[in-house]
mmCIF file of C-alpha atoms in Angstrom:
data_model
loop_
_atom_site.group_PDB
_atom_site.id
_atom_site.type_symbol
_atom_site.label_atom_id
_atom_site.label_comp_id
_atom_site.label_asym_id
_atom_site.label_seq_id
_atom_site.Cartn_x
_atom_site.Cartn_y
_atom_site.Cartn_z
ATOM 1 C CA UNK A 75 17.965 63.003 -50.588
ATOM 2 C CA UNK A 76 15.316 64.068 -53.068
ATOM 3 C CA UNK A 77 15.898 62.350 -56.388
ATOM 4 C CA UNK A 78 14.421 60.572 -59.382
ATOM 5 C CA UNK A 79 15.966 57.422 -60.809
ATOM 6 C CA UNK A 80 14.991 56.041 -64.197
ATOM 7 C CA UNK A 81 15.414 52.449 -65.305
ATOM 8 C CA UNK A 82 14.187 50.043 -67.935
ATOM 9 C CA UNK A 83 16.053 51.308 -70.965
ATOM 10 C CA UNK A 84 17.857 49.027 -73.360
ATOM 11 C CA UNK A 85 18.100 47.764 -76.918
ATOM 12 C CA UNK A 86 14.851 46.850 -78.643
ATOM 13 C CA UNK A 87 13.949 46.074 -82.239
ATOM 14 C CA UNK A 88 11.670 48.317 -84.271
ATOM 15 C CA UNK A 89 8.066 47.493 -83.505
ATOM 16 C CA UNK A 90 8.954 46.258 -80.045
ATOM 17 C CA UNK A 91 7.901 47.454 -76.601
ATOM 18 C CA UNK A 92 9.622 48.692 -73.486
ATOM 19 C CA UNK A 93 8.451 49.996 -70.125
ATOM 20 C CA UNK A 94 10.462 52.686 -68.408
ATOM 21 C CA UNK A 95 10.288 53.311 -64.670
ATOM 22 C CA UNK A 96 11.081 56.424 -62.664
ATOM 23 C CA UNK A 97 11.420 55.833 -58.932
ATOM 24 C CA UNK A 98 11.099 58.806 -56.632
ATOM 25 C CA UNK A 99 12.916 59.026 -53.317
ATOM 26 C CA UNK A 100 12.739 61.697 -50.666
ATOM 27 C CA UNK A 101 9.282 62.849 -51.707
ATOM 28 C CA UNK A 102 5.822 61.492 -52.526
ATOM 29 C CA UNK A 103 5.489 61.226 -56.276
ATOM 30 C CA UNK A 104 1.680 61.340 -56.231
ATOM 31 C CA UNK A 105 1.843 64.892 -54.858
ATOM 32 C CA UNK A 106 3.451 66.126 -58.058
ATOM 33 C CA UNK A 107 2.657 66.328 -61.709
ATOM 34 C CA UNK A 108 5.219 64.310 -63.662
ATOM 35 C CA UNK A 109 6.675 64.248 -67.144
ATOM 36 C CA UNK A 110 8.957 62.400 -69.496
ATOM 37 C CA UNK A 111 11.415 64.267 -71.704
ATOM 38 C CA UNK A 112 13.801 62.665 -74.175
ATOM 39 C CA UNK A 113 17.040 63.587 -75.869
ATOM 40 C CA UNK A 114 18.186 61.870 -79.043
ATOM 41 C CA UNK A 115 21.964 61.415 -79.397
ATOM 42 C CA UNK A 116 23.622 64.764 -80.056
ATOM 43 C CA UNK A 117 20.288 66.573 -80.086
ATOM 44 C CA UNK A 118 18.236 68.853 -77.887
ATOM 45 C CA UNK A 119 15.417 68.156 -75.470
ATOM 46 C CA UNK A 120 11.966 66.988 -76.560
ATOM 47 C CA UNK A 121 8.954 66.797 -74.263
ATOM 48 C CA UNK A 122 7.228 63.400 -74.516
ATOM 49 C CA UNK A 123 4.386 63.126 -72.016
ATOM 50 C CA UNK A 124 2.982 64.545 -68.784
ATOM 51 C CA UNK A 125 0.430 63.541 -66.169
ATOM 52 C CA UNK A 126 -1.308 65.878 -63.754
ATOM 53 C CA UNK A 127 -0.897 65.655 -59.995
ATOM 54 C CA UNK A 128 -4.276 64.015 -59.579
ATOM 55 C CA UNK A 129 -3.508 61.598 -62.383
ATOM 56 C CA UNK A 130 -6.798 62.506 -64.019
ATOM 57 C CA UNK A 131 -5.254 63.987 -67.154
ATOM 58 C CA UNK A 132 -2.335 63.041 -69.349
ATOM 59 C CA UNK A 133 -0.745 64.731 -72.326
ATOM 60 C CA UNK A 134 1.358 63.416 -75.178
ATOM 61 C CA UNK A 135 3.543 64.765 -77.949
ATOM 62 C CA UNK A 136 2.081 64.044 -81.376
ATOM 63 C CA UNK A 137 5.140 61.930 -82.188
ATOM 64 C CA UNK A 138 4.237 59.368 -79.502
ATOM 65 C CA UNK A 139 0.457 59.695 -79.204
ATOM 66 C CA UNK A 140 -1.264 56.334 -79.491
ATOM 67 C CA UNK A 141 1.994 54.444 -78.888
ATOM 68 C CA UNK A 142 3.169 55.608 -75.442
ATOM 69 C CA UNK A 143 1.238 55.594 -72.153
ATOM 70 C CA UNK A 144 2.211 57.432 -68.993
ATOM 71 C CA UNK A 145 1.079 56.049 -65.635
ATOM 72 C CA UNK A 146 2.125 55.793 -62.024
ATOM 73 C CA UNK A 147 1.879 53.474 -59.049
ATOM 74 C CA UNK A 148 1.523 55.412 -55.809
ATOM 75 C CA UNK A 149 2.229 52.322 -53.711
ATOM 76 C CA UNK A 150 5.634 52.036 -55.405
ATOM 77 C CA UNK A 151 6.205 55.803 -55.629
ATOM 78 C CA UNK A 152 7.051 55.211 -59.271
ATOM 79 C CA UNK A 153 6.197 56.734 -62.650
ATOM 80 C CA UNK A 154 6.063 54.615 -65.790
ATOM 81 C CA UNK A 155 6.209 55.078 -69.527
ATOM 82 C CA UNK A 156 4.902 52.186 -71.576
ATOM 83 C CA UNK A 157 6.332 52.425 -75.071
ATOM 84 C CA UNK A 158 4.839 50.308 -77.845
ATOM 85 C CA UNK A 159 5.429 50.134 -81.599
ATOM 86 C CA UNK A 160 8.869 51.595 -81.117
ATOM 87 C CA UNK A 161 10.609 53.274 -84.030
ATOM 88 C CA UNK A 162 14.249 53.998 -84.764
ATOM 89 C CA UNK A 163 13.521 57.682 -84.173
ATOM 90 C CA UNK A 164 12.496 56.912 -80.575
ATOM 91 C CA UNK A 165 16.152 56.242 -79.781
ATOM 92 C CA UNK A 166 17.083 58.655 -77.000
ATOM 93 C CA UNK A 167 17.912 59.137 -73.357
ATOM 94 C CA UNK A 168 14.619 59.385 -71.507
ATOM 95 C CA UNK A 169 14.421 61.619 -68.452
ATOM 96 C CA UNK A 170 11.626 61.938 -65.940
ATOM 97 C CA UNK A 171 10.979 65.218 -64.177
ATOM 98 C CA UNK A 172 8.532 66.577 -61.652
ATOM 99 C CA UNK A 173 6.400 69.693 -61.462
ATOM 100 C CA UNK A 174 5.374 71.572 -58.360
ATOM 101 C CA UNK A 175 1.660 71.384 -57.550
ATOM 102 C CA UNK A 176 -0.037 73.746 -55.115
ATOM 103 C CA UNK A 177 -3.679 74.085 -54.099
ATOM 104 C CA UNK A 178 -4.016 76.816 -56.738
ATOM 105 C CA UNK A 179 -2.138 75.514 -59.725
ATOM 106 C CA UNK A 180 0.481 73.293 -61.280
ATOM 107 C CA UNK A 181 3.753 74.901 -62.238
ATOM 108 C CA UNK A 182 4.692 73.176 -65.455
ATOM 109 C CA UNK A 183 8.377 73.979 -65.598
ATOM 110 C CA UNK A 184 10.564 70.876 -65.224
ATOM 111 C CA UNK A 185 11.837 71.130 -61.661
ATOM 112 C CA UNK A 186 13.762 68.033 -60.531
ATOM 113 C CA UNK A 187 15.264 65.854 -63.281
ATOM 114 C CA UNK A 188 16.359 62.231 -63.106
ATOM 115 C CA UNK A 189 19.635 60.989 -64.605
ATOM 116 C CA UNK A 190 17.996 59.353 -67.576
ATOM 117 C CA UNK A 191 17.859 55.918 -69.161
ATOM 118 C CA UNK A 192 18.968 55.121 -72.705
ATOM 119 C CA UNK A 193 16.567 53.521 -75.150
ATOM 120 C CA UNK A 194 18.023 52.243 -78.401
ATOM 121 C CA UNK A 195 15.693 51.068 -81.155
ATOM 122 C CA UNK A 196 17.611 49.170 -83.796
ATOM 123 C CA UNK A 197 17.505 45.946 -85.763
ATOM 124 C CA UNK B 573 3.005 74.608 -81.449
ATOM 125 C CA UNK B 574 5.089 77.396 -79.963
ATOM 126 C CA UNK B 575 8.558 77.499 -81.497
ATOM 127 C CA UNK B 576 11.375 78.621 -79.221
ATOM 128 C CA UNK B 577 14.368 80.158 -80.986
ATOM 129 C CA UNK B 578 17.630 80.569 -79.106
ATOM 130 C CA UNK B 579 20.579 82.700 -80.113
ATOM 131 C CA UNK B 580 23.410 82.458 -80.581
ATOM 132 C CA UNK B 581 23.870 78.729 -81.112
ATOM 133 C CA UNK B 582 27.388 78.975 -79.706
ATOM 134 C CA UNK B 583 28.750 81.682 -77.436
ATOM 135 C CA UNK B 584 32.513 81.834 -76.812
ATOM 136 C CA UNK B 585 33.193 83.582 -73.497
ATOM 137 C CA UNK B 586 36.293 84.051 -71.351
ATOM 138 C CA UNK B 587 36.085 83.121 -67.662
ATOM 139 C CA UNK B 588 35.005 86.108 -65.615
ATOM 140 C CA UNK B 589 33.188 87.727 -68.527
ATOM 141 C CA UNK B 590 29.451 88.221 -68.853
ATOM 142 C CA UNK B 591 27.325 86.025 -71.091
ATOM 143 C CA UNK B 592 23.956 87.053 -72.491
ATOM 144 C CA UNK B 593 21.745 84.355 -74.029
ATOM 145 C CA UNK B 594 18.534 85.079 -75.911
ATOM 146 C CA UNK B 595 15.337 83.133 -76.373
ATOM 147 C CA UNK B 596 12.385 84.143 -78.525
ATOM 148 C CA UNK B 597 8.928 82.563 -78.555
ATOM 149 C CA UNK B 598 6.887 82.420 -81.755
ATOM 150 C CA UNK B 599 3.885 83.763 -79.831
ATOM 151 C CA UNK B 600 3.352 85.401 -76.461
ATOM 152 C CA UNK B 601 3.916 83.150 -73.461
ATOM 153 C CA UNK B 602 3.635 85.719 -70.657
ATOM 154 C CA UNK B 603 6.301 84.737 -68.102
ATOM 155 C CA UNK B 604 5.869 80.987 -68.532
ATOM 156 C CA UNK B 605 9.508 80.411 -69.402
ATOM 157 C CA UNK B 606 12.224 78.326 -67.780
ATOM 158 C CA UNK B 607 15.956 78.002 -68.379
ATOM 159 C CA UNK B 608 17.794 74.708 -67.931
ATOM 160 C CA UNK B 609 21.523 74.006 -67.876
ATOM 161 C CA UNK B 610 23.003 70.772 -69.192
ATOM 162 C CA UNK B 611 26.616 69.674 -68.898
ATOM 163 C CA UNK B 612 28.053 66.838 -71.029
ATOM 164 C CA UNK B 613 26.834 63.441 -69.896
ATOM 165 C CA UNK B 614 24.559 64.928 -67.257
ATOM 166 C CA UNK B 615 20.858 65.520 -66.848
ATOM 167 C CA UNK B 616 19.497 69.020 -67.294
ATOM 168 C CA UNK B 617 19.162 71.223 -64.233
ATOM 169 C CA UNK B 618 16.547 73.905 -63.660
ATOM 170 C CA UNK B 619 18.080 77.374 -63.337
ATOM 171 C CA UNK B 620 15.257 79.872 -63.786
ATOM 172 C CA UNK B 621 11.460 79.656 -63.833
ATOM 173 C CA UNK B 622 8.781 82.264 -64.271
ATOM 174 C CA UNK B 623 11.277 83.976 -66.596
ATOM 175 C CA UNK B 624 13.186 85.552 -63.715
ATOM 176 C CA UNK B 625 13.013 83.454 -60.512
ATOM 177 C CA UNK B 626 16.131 81.493 -59.654
ATOM 178 C CA UNK B 627 15.575 77.872 -58.647
ATOM 179 C CA UNK B 628 16.751 76.659 -55.261
ATOM 180 C CA UNK B 629 20.536 76.689 -54.933
ATOM 181 C CA UNK B 630 21.222 78.591 -58.139
ATOM 182 C CA UNK B 631 23.925 81.270 -57.709
ATOM 183 C CA UNK B 632 23.007 84.930 -57.983
ATOM 184 C CA UNK B 633 25.247 85.371 -61.022
ATOM 185 C CA UNK B 634 22.432 83.771 -63.051
ATOM 186 C CA UNK B 635 19.557 86.101 -63.853
ATOM 187 C CA UNK B 636 16.615 85.923 -66.205
ATOM 188 C CA UNK B 637 14.457 88.625 -67.695
ATOM 189 C CA UNK B 638 11.744 89.204 -70.260
ATOM 190 C CA UNK B 639 8.093 88.461 -70.876
ATOM 191 C CA UNK B 640 5.829 87.914 -73.849
ATOM 192 C CA UNK B 641 8.099 86.762 -76.657
ATOM 193 C CA UNK B 642 11.601 87.979 -75.767
ATOM 194 C CA UNK B 643 13.691 86.541 -72.943
ATOM 195 C CA UNK B 644 17.270 86.769 -71.756
ATOM 196 C CA UNK B 645 19.491 84.698 -69.491
ATOM 197 C CA UNK B 646 22.505 86.580 -68.153
ATOM 198 C CA UNK B 647 25.482 85.008 -66.449
ATOM 199 C CA UNK B 648 27.245 87.939 -64.848
ATOM 200 C CA UNK B 649 30.738 86.486 -64.408
ATOM 201 C CA UNK B 650 31.348 83.107 -65.956
ATOM 202 C CA UNK B 651 32.881 80.438 -63.760
ATOM 203 C CA UNK B 652 34.520 77.271 -65.086
ATOM 204 C CA UNK B 653 31.497 75.215 -64.061
ATOM 205 C CA UNK B 654 29.157 77.374 -66.153
ATOM 206 C CA UNK B 655 30.428 76.178 -69.522
ATOM 207 C CA UNK B 656 27.482 74.100 -70.678
ATOM 208 C CA UNK B 657 24.448 74.101 -72.944
ATOM 209 C CA UNK B 658 21.495 76.239 -71.921
ATOM 210 C CA UNK B 659 17.931 75.520 -73.020
ATOM 211 C CA UNK B 660 14.875 77.707 -72.722
ATOM 212 C CA UNK B 661 11.486 76.010 -72.329
ATOM 213 C CA UNK B 662 7.949 77.362 -72.517
ATOM 214 C CA UNK B 663 5.143 76.024 -70.376
ATOM 215 C CA UNK B 664 2.379 78.306 -71.606
ATOM 216 C CA UNK B 665 0.835 75.858 -74.071
ATOM 217 C CA UNK B 666 0.830 72.187 -74.959
ATOM 218 C CA UNK B 667 3.000 70.760 -76.338
ATOM 219 C CA UNK B 668 5.747 71.994 -74.041
ATOM 220 C CA UNK B 669 8.650 73.046 -76.233
ATOM 221 C CA UNK B 670 12.340 73.728 -75.850
ATOM 222 C CA UNK B 671 14.764 75.838 -77.817
ATOM 223 C CA UNK B 672 17.641 74.105 -79.566
ATOM 224 C CA UNK B 673 20.066 75.404 -76.971
ATOM 225 C CA UNK B 674 23.005 77.795 -76.669
ATOM 226 C CA UNK B 675 26.396 76.252 -76.033
ATOM 227 C CA UNK B 676 28.548 78.475 -73.846
ATOM 228 C CA UNK B 677 32.150 77.557 -74.520
ATOM 229 C CA UNK B 678 35.537 78.751 -73.380
ATOM 230 C CA UNK B 679 36.956 81.508 -75.547
#
């Protein structure tokens, strides 16, 4: 079965760090562009970060730029989000999602979504 | 940043009726628009991409239309499983942005 499974969420104090993981099964993660999207409690969806299929380029929302880093480990078929200097407003469910990549282009709609992992930033 | 505006915020619909959801982009995005469905406690699910192409496994009662700045998602005959929140999302420019969503609820 093709799926994405996030992990690594939890309770962290403001200023702390957390690393989220997104394990892919049923497909090779390095063949896809990947993204993180978050959803604060009772709110809508907010794009956080993306990385191209080649891994050569990454993109960040202004709200997380300089604090979050997206990366992946092809040997583990896993995507990561390193989150530093966490703030209360980073509290959200974090989803990973993939994007179809062909020889011609990357299709940047969010295709397959994971189930999400909850990050709570609170003292 | 491209702002996506969805209307209405809430749409009461009776089962079997048609629902029409709107999404407007603050600038032209060609057909680089997707629709996602989210049910309570669940992850979003891709319904439509390229403004009008149904994703794999999506029933034919879901259809999308529009280009440029005005887009529509139509659910031709609402089933019980369709009551959910629907988000539009542009992928024309960075940052990728979503609308605030339209909640389709039972009338």
